[in-house]
């Protein structure tokens, strides 16, 4: 067993405090979160104390690890924002292939701790996304086609419910709560720890191929047909990229527009190279696919390593016929005026489409594709970015699948569109048991 210790003390920060602006910030710097107060919780006792403060003052509670999906929270008046980022310890149980992570741990720390033992978590594309928010909402990983959604690979959850009680939920304890926490989001309390599965993985064959954006019209349909034949050892996505002219972006990409294919193959380099051959035959201008350690997956998607102001949003697709590709390229392809840095389509399928061992609020995603659009901009320009997100998603509307995927939805939506009527009704029942006064405020509320 290896452990990194959490070190912070819990602290209540109120408006007027010199630390206020730093304390209330979300990862998305376009947001101006104005809660009643912030607690930077360092451990489970801090969280219990925070719940008592909120109840005492008649406030609601919003839990936040990083603020990667904070936009739909909206105004936070009369709400205590409980930041769990300081609860960031990660301990790896090598024998049982599990990690126990704090309620504010981020994927990069888990991936590094696990890799020291030849293991890997079901991390997403970005090192600084929070494990808990991502997993409560589902969790689409580069390993997902082989192992399933992150939420269906949770062994247990430590949570402080709105009555101030510390509970452990797993298949044998509080089973309804355990069901709800795996896909039902942050509606049931403040998660202080999670036990998650790890999987053996030493090396990967991964990277990107780039073409000029003009080539999207012929390479995107070829990618779709190629991806349909892949085994669950390989995951892939495409991107329409408009790189800003920023110094931190490497020279060949800086300021350019590209069509990119990303590939993550969980097998040997020789097998991976054979798989990628048909794509290489399409003459990419740049080829960055190579073998490397499993932690290489944390950089594959080129996500920003620090908070940025941005607008984003996405959803699921039931299919990707030529008409859908044409419609998408009409608004976001070469020669179009789009503020979006990236429009991506990830191929899903494999174990993502299959229920896990124990029933969960989000058992599986059967739609074959997920889309995410994002543009970075100074806060006053973010409304324009969001208009481009809407326009791009509208171009794909005839092929959209419901229920959608909450982690990639960054606006307020009808909850039935995220969970479907049946799961939503059961989630509301669980919330009625654990939060009868409706104190929790999640980014995607149930009611
Ligand atoms: C750059 C980027 C890359 C991404 N890549 C992927 C990806 O590869 N795969 C994928 O599936 N998703 C991805 N996402 C989406 C991501 O999963 C969601 O944004 C997720 O909600 C982030 O969780 P968080 O804890 O970091 O964010 P937060 O905004 O802190 O949390 C989101 C919500 O989760 C709940 N929550 C968070 N922490 C707690 C807690 N301790 N207790 C109770 N509730 C809590 C709250 O309701 C909160 O409003 C990405 C997003 C971004 C911006």
Coordinates of C-alpha atoms and ligand atoms in Angstrom, one line a residue:
X1 CA 0.0 0.0 0.0
X2 CA 1.3 3.5 -0.9
X3 CA -0.1 6.7 0.4
X4 CA 0.2 10.4 -0.2
X5 CA -1.1 12.4 2.7
X6 CA -3.6 15.3 2.6
X7 CA -2.2 18.3 4.5
X8 CA -4.7 21.1 4.6
X9 CA -6.9 22.5 7.5
X10 CA -10.5 23.3 6.9
X11 CA -11.4 27.0 6.9
X12 CA -14.5 29.1 6.5
X13 CA -13.9 32.1 4.2
X14 CA -16.6 34.8 3.9
X15 CA -17.0 37.8 1.6
X16 CA -14.5 40.6 2.4
X17 CA -11.8 38.1 3.4
X18 CA -8.6 38.8 1.5
X19 CA -8.7 35.1 0.3
X20 CA -12.2 35.4 -1.0
X21 CA -11.5 35.7 -4.7
X22 CA -9.1 32.8 -4.7
X23 CA -11.4 30.6 -2.5
X24 CA -14.6 31.1 -4.6
X25 CA -12.9 30.6 -8.1
X26 CA -13.9 27.7 -10.3
X27 CA -11.6 25.9 -12.8
X28 CA -13.7 27.7 -15.5
X29 CA -12.4 31.3 -15.0
X30 CA -15.3 32.7 -17.0
X31 CA -17.5 32.1 -13.9
X32 CA -18.0 34.6 -11.1
X33 CA -19.1 32.4 -8.3
X34 CA -20.6 34.4 -5.4
X35 CA -21.6 31.9 -2.7
X36 CA -22.6 33.0 0.8
X37 CA -19.3 31.6 2.1
X38 CA -16.7 29.0 1.1
X39 CA -15.3 26.1 3.2
X40 CA -12.0 24.7 2.0
X41 CA -12.4 21.3 3.7
X42 CA -9.2 19.5 4.7
X43 CA -10.9 16.3 6.0
X44 CA -14.1 14.7 6.8
X45 CA -14.5 16.5 10.1
X46 CA -14.3 19.8 8.3
X47 CA -17.1 18.7 6.0
X48 CA -19.3 17.6 8.9
X49 CA -18.6 21.1 10.5
X50 CA -19.4 22.8 7.2
X51 CA -22.8 21.0 7.0
X52 CA -23.6 22.2 10.6
X53 CA -22.7 25.8 9.6
X54 CA -24.9 25.6 6.6
X55 CA -27.9 24.2 8.5
X56 CA -27.4 26.7 11.3
X57 CA -27.5 29.6 8.9
X58 CA -30.2 28.2 6.6
X59 CA -28.0 27.9 3.6
X60 CA -27.9 25.3 0.8
X61 CA -24.7 23.4 0.1
X62 CA -22.8 23.0 -3.2
X63 CA -19.8 20.5 -3.2
X64 CA -17.0 21.3 -5.7
X65 CA -13.7 19.5 -6.3
X66 CA -12.3 21.6 -9.1
X67 CA -15.1 23.5 -10.8
X68 CA -14.7 21.8 -14.2
X69 CA -18.5 21.7 -14.6
X70 CA -19.6 24.7 -12.5
X71 CA -21.5 26.7 -15.2
X72 CA -24.9 25.1 -14.6
X73 CA -24.7 25.8 -10.8
X74 CA -25.7 29.4 -11.6
X75 CA -26.1 31.8 -8.8
X76 CA -24.9 30.6 -5.4
X77 CA -26.8 33.0 -3.2
X78 CA -27.6 31.5 0.2
X79 CA -25.3 28.6 -0.6
X80 CA -22.2 27.4 1.2
X81 CA -19.6 26.3 -1.4
X82 CA -17.7 23.4 0.1
X83 CA -14.4 23.0 -1.8
X84 CA -13.0 19.5 -1.4
X85 CA -9.8 20.0 -3.3
X86 CA -7.6 19.9 -0.2
X87 CA -8.9 16.4 0.6
X88 CA -6.6 15.0 -2.1
X89 CA -4.9 11.9 -0.6
X90 CA -4.5 8.9 -2.9
X91 CA -3.6 5.5 -1.6
X92 CA -3.1 2.5 -3.8
X93 CA -3.9 -1.1 -2.7
X94 CA -1.7 -3.0 -5.1
X95 CA -3.0 -6.4 -4.2
X96 CA -6.6 -5.6 -4.6
X97 CA -6.0 -3.3 -7.6
X98 CA -7.9 -0.5 -5.9
X99 CA -7.3 3.2 -5.0
X100 CA -8.9 5.1 -2.2
X101 CA -8.9 8.7 -3.2
X102 CA -10.0 11.8 -1.3
X103 CA -13.1 13.8 -2.2
X104 CA -11.0 16.4 -4.0
X105 CA -8.3 14.2 -5.7
X106 CA -7.5 14.8 -9.3
X107 CA -6.9 12.2 -12.0
X108 CA -3.2 13.1 -12.6
X109 CA -2.3 12.3 -9.0
X110 CA -4.2 8.9 -9.2
X111 CA -2.6 8.0 -12.6
X112 CA 0.9 8.7 -11.3
X113 CA 0.4 6.8 -8.0
X114 CA -1.1 3.8 -9.8
X115 CA 1.5 3.8 -12.6
X116 CA 4.2 3.2 -9.9
X117 CA 2.7 -0.3 -9.6
X118 CA 1.9 -1.0 -13.2
X119 CA -1.7 0.0 -12.7
X120 CA -4.0 2.6 -14.3
X121 CA -7.4 4.2 -13.3
X122 CA -10.3 4.9 -15.5
X123 CA -9.2 8.5 -15.8
X124 CA -10.5 11.0 -18.3
X125 CA -8.6 13.0 -20.8
X126 CA -7.5 15.7 -18.4
X127 CA -5.0 15.4 -15.4
X128 CA -6.7 18.1 -13.3
X129 CA -10.3 17.0 -13.6
X130 CA -11.7 15.8 -10.2
X131 CA -12.1 12.1 -9.7
X132 CA -15.3 12.5 -7.7
X133 CA -17.2 14.9 -9.9
X134 CA -16.2 12.9 -13.0
X135 CA -17.2 9.6 -11.5
X136 CA -20.5 10.7 -9.9
X137 CA -21.5 11.8 -13.4
X138 CA -20.3 8.7 -15.3
X139 CA -16.7 8.9 -16.4
X140 CA -15.6 8.3 -20.0
X141 CA -12.0 7.1 -20.0
X142 CA -9.5 6.0 -22.7
X143 CA -9.7 2.7 -20.9
X144 CA -13.5 2.7 -20.9
X145 CA -14.1 0.6 -24.0
X146 CA -12.3 -2.3 -22.3
X147 CA -13.5 -1.7 -18.7
X148 CA -16.7 0.4 -18.8
X149 CA -17.8 3.7 -17.2
X150 CA -15.8 4.9 -14.2
X151 CA -19.0 5.0 -12.1
X152 CA -19.6 1.3 -12.7
X153 CA -16.1 0.6 -11.4
X154 CA -16.5 2.1 -7.9
X155 CA -16.3 -0.2 -4.9
X156 CA -17.5 2.2 -2.2
X157 CA -18.1 5.8 -1.3
X158 CA -17.6 7.8 1.9
X159 CA -20.1 10.6 2.0
X160 CA -21.4 13.2 4.5
X161 CA -25.1 13.5 3.9
X162 CA -27.0 16.7 4.6
X163 CA -28.0 15.5 8.1
X164 CA -24.2 15.7 8.9
X165 CA -23.8 11.9 9.2
X166 CA -20.7 10.2 7.7
X167 CA -21.8 7.2 5.8
X168 CA -20.1 4.4 3.8
X169 CA -22.1 3.3 0.7
X170 CA -21.2 0.1 -1.2
X171 CA -23.0 -2.9 -2.5
X172 CA -23.8 -4.1 1.0
X173 CA -24.2 -0.8 2.9
X174 CA -26.8 1.8 1.9
X175 CA -27.3 0.1 -1.4
X176 CA -29.9 2.6 -2.7
X177 CA -27.4 5.4 -2.0
X178 CA -24.6 3.5 -3.7
X179 CA -26.8 3.0 -6.7
X180 CA -27.6 6.7 -6.9
X181 CA -24.0 7.9 -6.4
X182 CA -22.9 6.0 -9.5
X183 CA -24.2 8.3 -12.2
X184 CA -26.6 10.5 -10.2
X185 CA -24.2 13.3 -9.6
X186 CA -23.6 15.4 -6.5
X187 CA -27.2 15.4 -5.3
X188 CA -26.9 13.3 -2.1
X189 CA -24.2 14.8 0.0
X190 CA -20.5 15.7 0.0
X191 CA -18.2 12.8 -1.0
X192 CA -15.0 12.7 1.1
X193 CA -13.5 9.5 -0.3
X194 CA -14.1 6.9 -3.0
X195 CA -12.7 3.5 -3.5
X196 CA -12.1 2.9 -7.2
X197 CA -10.8 0.0 -9.4
X198 CA -7.4 0.1 -11.0
X199 CA -6.3 -2.0 -14.0
X200 CA -3.0 -3.5 -15.0
X201 CA -1.4 -1.3 -17.8
X202 CA 2.3 -0.6 -18.3
X203 CA 2.5 0.9 -21.8
X204 CA 0.2 2.3 -24.4
X205 CA 0.6 3.1 -28.1
X206 CA -1.0 6.5 -28.4
X207 CA -0.9 10.0 -29.9
X208 CA -2.4 12.2 -32.6
X209 CA -2.4 12.4 -36.4
X210 CA -3.0 15.9 -37.9
X211 CA -4.2 17.0 -41.3
X212 CA -5.1 20.5 -42.5
X213 CA -8.7 21.2 -41.5
X214 CA -9.8 21.0 -45.1
X215 CA -9.1 17.3 -45.1
X216 CA -11.9 16.7 -42.5
X217 CA -14.4 16.1 -45.4
X218 CA -12.6 13.0 -46.6
X219 CA -10.8 11.8 -43.4
X220 CA -13.7 12.0 -41.0
X221 CA -15.9 9.5 -42.8
X222 CA -12.8 7.2 -43.2
X223 CA -12.2 7.5 -39.4
X224 CA -15.8 6.6 -38.7
X225 CA -15.6 3.4 -40.8
X226 CA -12.2 2.5 -39.4
X227 CA -13.3 3.1 -35.7
X228 CA -16.3 0.8 -36.2
X229 CA -14.0 -2.2 -36.6
X230 CA -11.8 -1.7 -33.6
X231 CA -11.5 -4.1 -30.7
X232 CA -12.1 -2.8 -27.1
X233 CA -8.4 -2.4 -26.7
X234 CA -8.4 0.7 -28.8
X235 CA -10.1 4.0 -28.3
X236 CA -10.2 7.0 -30.6
X237 CA -11.7 10.4 -31.3
X238 CA -11.6 13.1 -33.9
X239 CA -11.2 16.8 -33.5
X240 CA -11.8 19.9 -35.5
X241 CA -9.1 22.2 -34.0
X242 CA -8.5 25.9 -34.2
X243 CA -5.4 26.5 -32.2
X244 CA -5.0 30.0 -30.6
X245 CA -1.7 31.8 -31.3
X246 CA -0.5 31.2 -27.7
X247 CA 3.2 30.7 -26.8
X248 CA 2.4 27.6 -24.8
X249 CA 1.2 25.8 -27.9
X250 CA 4.1 24.2 -29.8
X251 CA 5.1 25.9 -33.0
X252 CA 3.8 23.6 -35.7
X253 CA 0.3 23.8 -34.2
X254 CA 0.3 27.4 -32.9
X255 CA -2.4 29.5 -34.7
X256 CA -3.3 26.8 -37.2
X257 CA -6.5 24.9 -38.0
X258 CA -6.4 21.1 -38.1
X259 CA -8.3 17.9 -38.3
X260 CA -6.9 15.5 -35.8
X261 CA -7.4 11.8 -34.9
X262 CA -6.4 10.7 -31.5
X263 CA -5.7 7.0 -30.8
X264 CA -5.1 5.1 -27.5
X265 CA -4.2 1.5 -28.0
X266 CA -3.9 -0.6 -24.9
X267 CA -1.7 -3.3 -26.5
X268 CA 1.7 -3.6 -28.1
X269 CA 3.3 -1.0 -30.4
X270 CA 3.4 -3.6 -33.2
X271 CA -0.3 -4.3 -33.0
X272 CA -1.0 -0.6 -32.7
X273 CA 1.1 0.3 -35.7
X274 CA -0.7 -2.3 -37.8
X275 CA -4.1 -0.9 -36.6
X276 CA -3.1 2.7 -37.4
X277 CA -1.7 1.9 -40.9
X278 CA -5.0 2.7 -42.8
X279 CA -5.0 6.1 -41.2
X280 CA -1.4 6.7 -42.0
X281 CA -2.2 5.8 -45.6
X282 CA -4.4 9.0 -45.6
X283 CA -1.2 11.1 -45.5
X284 CA -1.3 13.0 -42.2
X285 CA 0.8 16.2 -42.1
X286 CA 2.0 15.3 -38.6
X287 CA 2.2 11.9 -36.8
X288 CA 2.8 11.9 -33.1
X289 CA 1.6 8.4 -32.3
X290 CA 4.2 6.4 -30.4
X291 CA 4.7 3.9 -27.5
X292 CA 5.1 5.2 -24.0
X293 CA 4.1 4.7 -20.4
X294 CA 0.4 4.5 -19.4
X295 CA 0.6 8.0 -18.0
X296 CA 1.1 9.3 -21.5
X297 CA -2.7 9.0 -21.8
X298 CA -3.1 12.1 -19.5
X299 CA -1.5 14.2 -22.3
X300 CA -3.1 12.6 -25.3
X301 CA -6.0 15.1 -25.5
X302 CA -3.8 18.2 -25.0
X303 CA -6.2 19.7 -22.4
X304 CA -5.0 22.9 -20.7
X305 CA -3.0 22.0 -17.5
X306 CA -4.4 24.9 -15.6
X307 CA -7.7 26.8 -15.1
X308 CA -8.9 28.8 -18.2
X309 CA -12.0 30.9 -19.1
X310 CA -14.1 28.9 -21.5
X311 CA -17.5 28.0 -22.8
X312 CA -18.4 24.4 -23.6
X313 CA -21.0 21.8 -24.0
X314 CA -21.9 18.5 -25.8
X315 CA -24.1 15.5 -26.0
X316 CA -24.5 12.0 -27.4
X317 CA -25.0 10.9 -31.0
X318 CA -27.1 7.9 -32.0
X319 CA -25.3 7.6 -35.4
X320 CA -22.9 9.5 -37.6
X321 CA -24.1 9.3 -41.2
X322 CA -22.5 11.3 -44.0
X323 CA -25.3 13.8 -43.7
X324 CA -24.4 14.5 -40.0
X325 CA -20.7 15.0 -41.0
X326 CA -21.7 17.4 -43.8
X327 CA -24.0 19.3 -41.4
X328 CA -21.2 19.6 -38.8
X329 CA -18.6 20.7 -41.3
X330 CA -21.0 23.3 -42.6
X331 CA -20.8 25.2 -39.3
X332 CA -17.4 24.2 -37.9
X333 CA -15.4 22.9 -40.9
X334 CA -12.7 24.7 -42.9
X335 CA -13.5 28.3 -44.0
X336 CA -16.2 28.7 -41.3
X337 CA -16.1 31.4 -38.8
X338 CA -16.1 29.5 -35.5
X339 CA -14.7 30.5 -32.1
X340 CA -14.5 26.9 -31.0
X341 CA -11.0 25.7 -30.2
X342 CA -12.1 22.1 -30.4
X343 CA -15.1 20.1 -31.6
X344 CA -14.5 16.5 -30.8
X345 CA -16.3 13.3 -31.4
X346 CA -15.3 10.2 -29.4
X347 CA -16.2 6.7 -30.4
X348 CA -17.8 4.9 -27.5
X349 CA -19.1 1.3 -27.5
X350 CA -17.4 -1.8 -26.0
X351 CA -17.8 -2.1 -22.2
X352 CA -19.1 1.5 -22.0
X353 CA -22.3 0.1 -23.5
X354 CA -22.6 -2.8 -21.0
X355 CA -23.9 -2.6 -17.4
X356 CA -21.3 -3.2 -14.7
X357 CA -21.5 -5.8 -11.9
X358 CA -23.9 -3.8 -9.7
X359 CA -26.9 -1.8 -11.0
X360 CA -26.1 1.9 -11.1
X361 CA -28.1 5.1 -11.9
X362 CA -25.9 5.3 -15.0
X363 CA -25.3 1.6 -15.9
X364 CA -24.0 2.1 -19.4
X365 CA -24.0 4.5 -22.4
X366 CA -25.3 2.7 -25.4
X367 CA -25.0 5.7 -27.8
X368 CA -22.0 5.1 -30.1
X369 CA -20.6 8.6 -30.0
X370 CA -20.1 11.6 -27.7
X371 CA -19.5 15.1 -28.8
X372 CA -17.9 18.0 -26.9
X373 CA -17.3 21.5 -28.1
X374 CA -15.1 24.1 -26.3
X375 CA -13.7 27.5 -26.9
X376 CA -11.4 29.5 -24.7
X377 CA -12.0 33.3 -24.5
X378 CA -11.8 36.2 -22.1
X379 CA -15.0 36.2 -19.9
X380 CA -16.8 39.0 -21.8
X381 CA -16.5 36.9 -25.1
X382 CA -17.7 33.6 -23.6
X383 CA -21.4 34.3 -24.5
X384 CA -20.2 34.3 -28.2
X385 CA -18.4 31.0 -27.7
X386 CA -21.6 29.5 -26.1
X387 CA -23.6 30.6 -29.1
X388 CA -21.1 28.7 -31.3
X389 CA -21.4 25.7 -29.1
X390 CA -25.2 25.8 -29.5
X391 CA -25.0 26.3 -33.2
X392 CA -22.6 23.3 -33.6
X393 CA -24.8 21.1 -31.4
X394 CA -27.8 22.2 -33.4
X395 CA -26.1 21.1 -36.6
X396 CA -26.1 17.5 -35.1
X397 CA -29.5 17.7 -33.5
X398 CA -31.2 15.2 -35.9
X399 CA -28.7 12.5 -34.8
X400 CA -28.7 13.3 -31.0
X401 CA -29.3 10.5 -28.5
X402 CA -31.2 10.8 -25.2
X403 CA -30.7 10.5 -22.3
X404 CA -27.6 12.7 -22.7
X405 CA -24.3 12.6 -20.8
X406 CA -24.3 15.1 -17.9
X407 CA -20.5 15.4 -17.6
X408 CA -20.4 16.9 -21.1
X409 CA -23.5 19.0 -20.6
X410 CA -22.6 22.4 -19.2
X411 CA -25.9 24.2 -19.1
X412 CA -29.2 23.9 -17.1
X413 CA -31.3 21.2 -18.7
X414 CA -34.4 19.2 -17.9
X415 CA -33.1 16.4 -15.6
X416 CA -35.2 13.8 -17.6
X417 CA -32.9 14.5 -20.5
X418 CA -29.9 13.4 -18.4
X419 CA -31.2 10.3 -16.7
X420 CA -34.5 9.3 -18.4
X421 CA -37.8 9.2 -16.5
X422 CA -37.3 5.9 -14.7
X423 CA -33.9 6.5 -13.3
X424 CA -34.8 10.0 -12.4
X425 CA -37.8 8.9 -10.4
X426 CA -35.7 6.5 -8.4
X427 CA -32.9 9.2 -7.9
X428 CA -35.6 11.6 -6.6
X429 CA -36.7 8.9 -4.1
X430 CA -33.1 8.4 -2.8
X431 CA -32.7 12.2 -2.5
X432 CA -36.0 12.3 -0.5
X433 CA -34.4 9.8 1.9
X434 CA -31.0 11.4 2.3
X435 CA -31.8 15.1 1.6
X436 CA -35.5 15.6 2.5
X437 CA -35.0 19.3 2.9
X438 CA -33.4 19.8 -0.5
X439 CA -30.2 21.2 0.9
X440 CA -27.7 19.9 -1.7
X441 CA -27.2 22.0 -4.9
X442 CA -25.5 20.0 -7.6
X443 CA -24.5 21.3 -11.1
X444 CA -27.2 19.0 -12.5
X445 CA -30.1 19.0 -10.0
X446 CA -32.8 16.3 -9.9
X447 CA -35.7 18.7 -9.3
Ligands
LIG1 C1 -10.9 20.0 -19.9 C2 -12.0 19.0 -19.6 C3 -11.7 17.6 -19.9 C4 -12.7 16.7 -19.6 N1 -12.5 15.4 -19.9 C5 -13.4 14.4 -19.6 C6 -13.3 13.0 -20.0 O1 -12.3 12.7 -20.6 N2 -14.3 12.2 -19.7 C7 -15.4 12.6 -19.0 O2 -16.2 11.7 -18.8 N3 -15.6 13.8 -18.7 C8 -14.6 14.8 -19.0 N4 -14.9 16.1 -18.6 C9 -16.1 16.4 -17.9 C10 -16.0 16.2 -16.4 O3 -16.1 14.8 -16.2 C11 -17.0 17.0 -15.7 O4 -16.8 18.4 -15.9 C12 -17.0 16.7 -14.2 O5 -18.2 17.2 -13.7 C13 -15.9 17.3 -13.5 O6 -15.8 17.0 -12.2 P1 -15.0 18.0 -11.2 O7 -15.1 17.4 -9.9 O8 -13.6 18.2 -11.8 O9 -15.8 19.3 -11.4 P2 -16.7 20.1 -10.3 O10 -17.3 21.2 -11.1 O11 -16.0 20.4 -9.1 O12 -17.9 19.1 -10.0 C14 -19.0 18.9 -10.8 C15 -20.1 18.5 -9.9 O13 -19.8 17.2 -9.3 C16 -20.3 17.2 -8.0 N5 -19.1 17.0 -7.1 C17 -17.9 17.3 -7.3 N6 -17.1 17.0 -6.2 C18 -18.0 16.5 -5.3 C19 -17.8 16.0 -4.0 N7 -16.6 15.9 -3.4 N8 -19.0 15.6 -3.3 C20 -20.2 15.6 -3.9 N9 -20.4 16.1 -5.2 C21 -19.3 16.5 -5.9 C22 -21.0 18.5 -7.8 O14 -22.4 18.3 -8.0 C23 -20.4 19.4 -8.8 O15 -21.3 20.5 -9.2 C24 -13.9 17.1 -18.9 C25 -14.1 18.4 -18.7 C26 -13.2 19.4 -19.0 C27 -13.5 20.8 -18.7

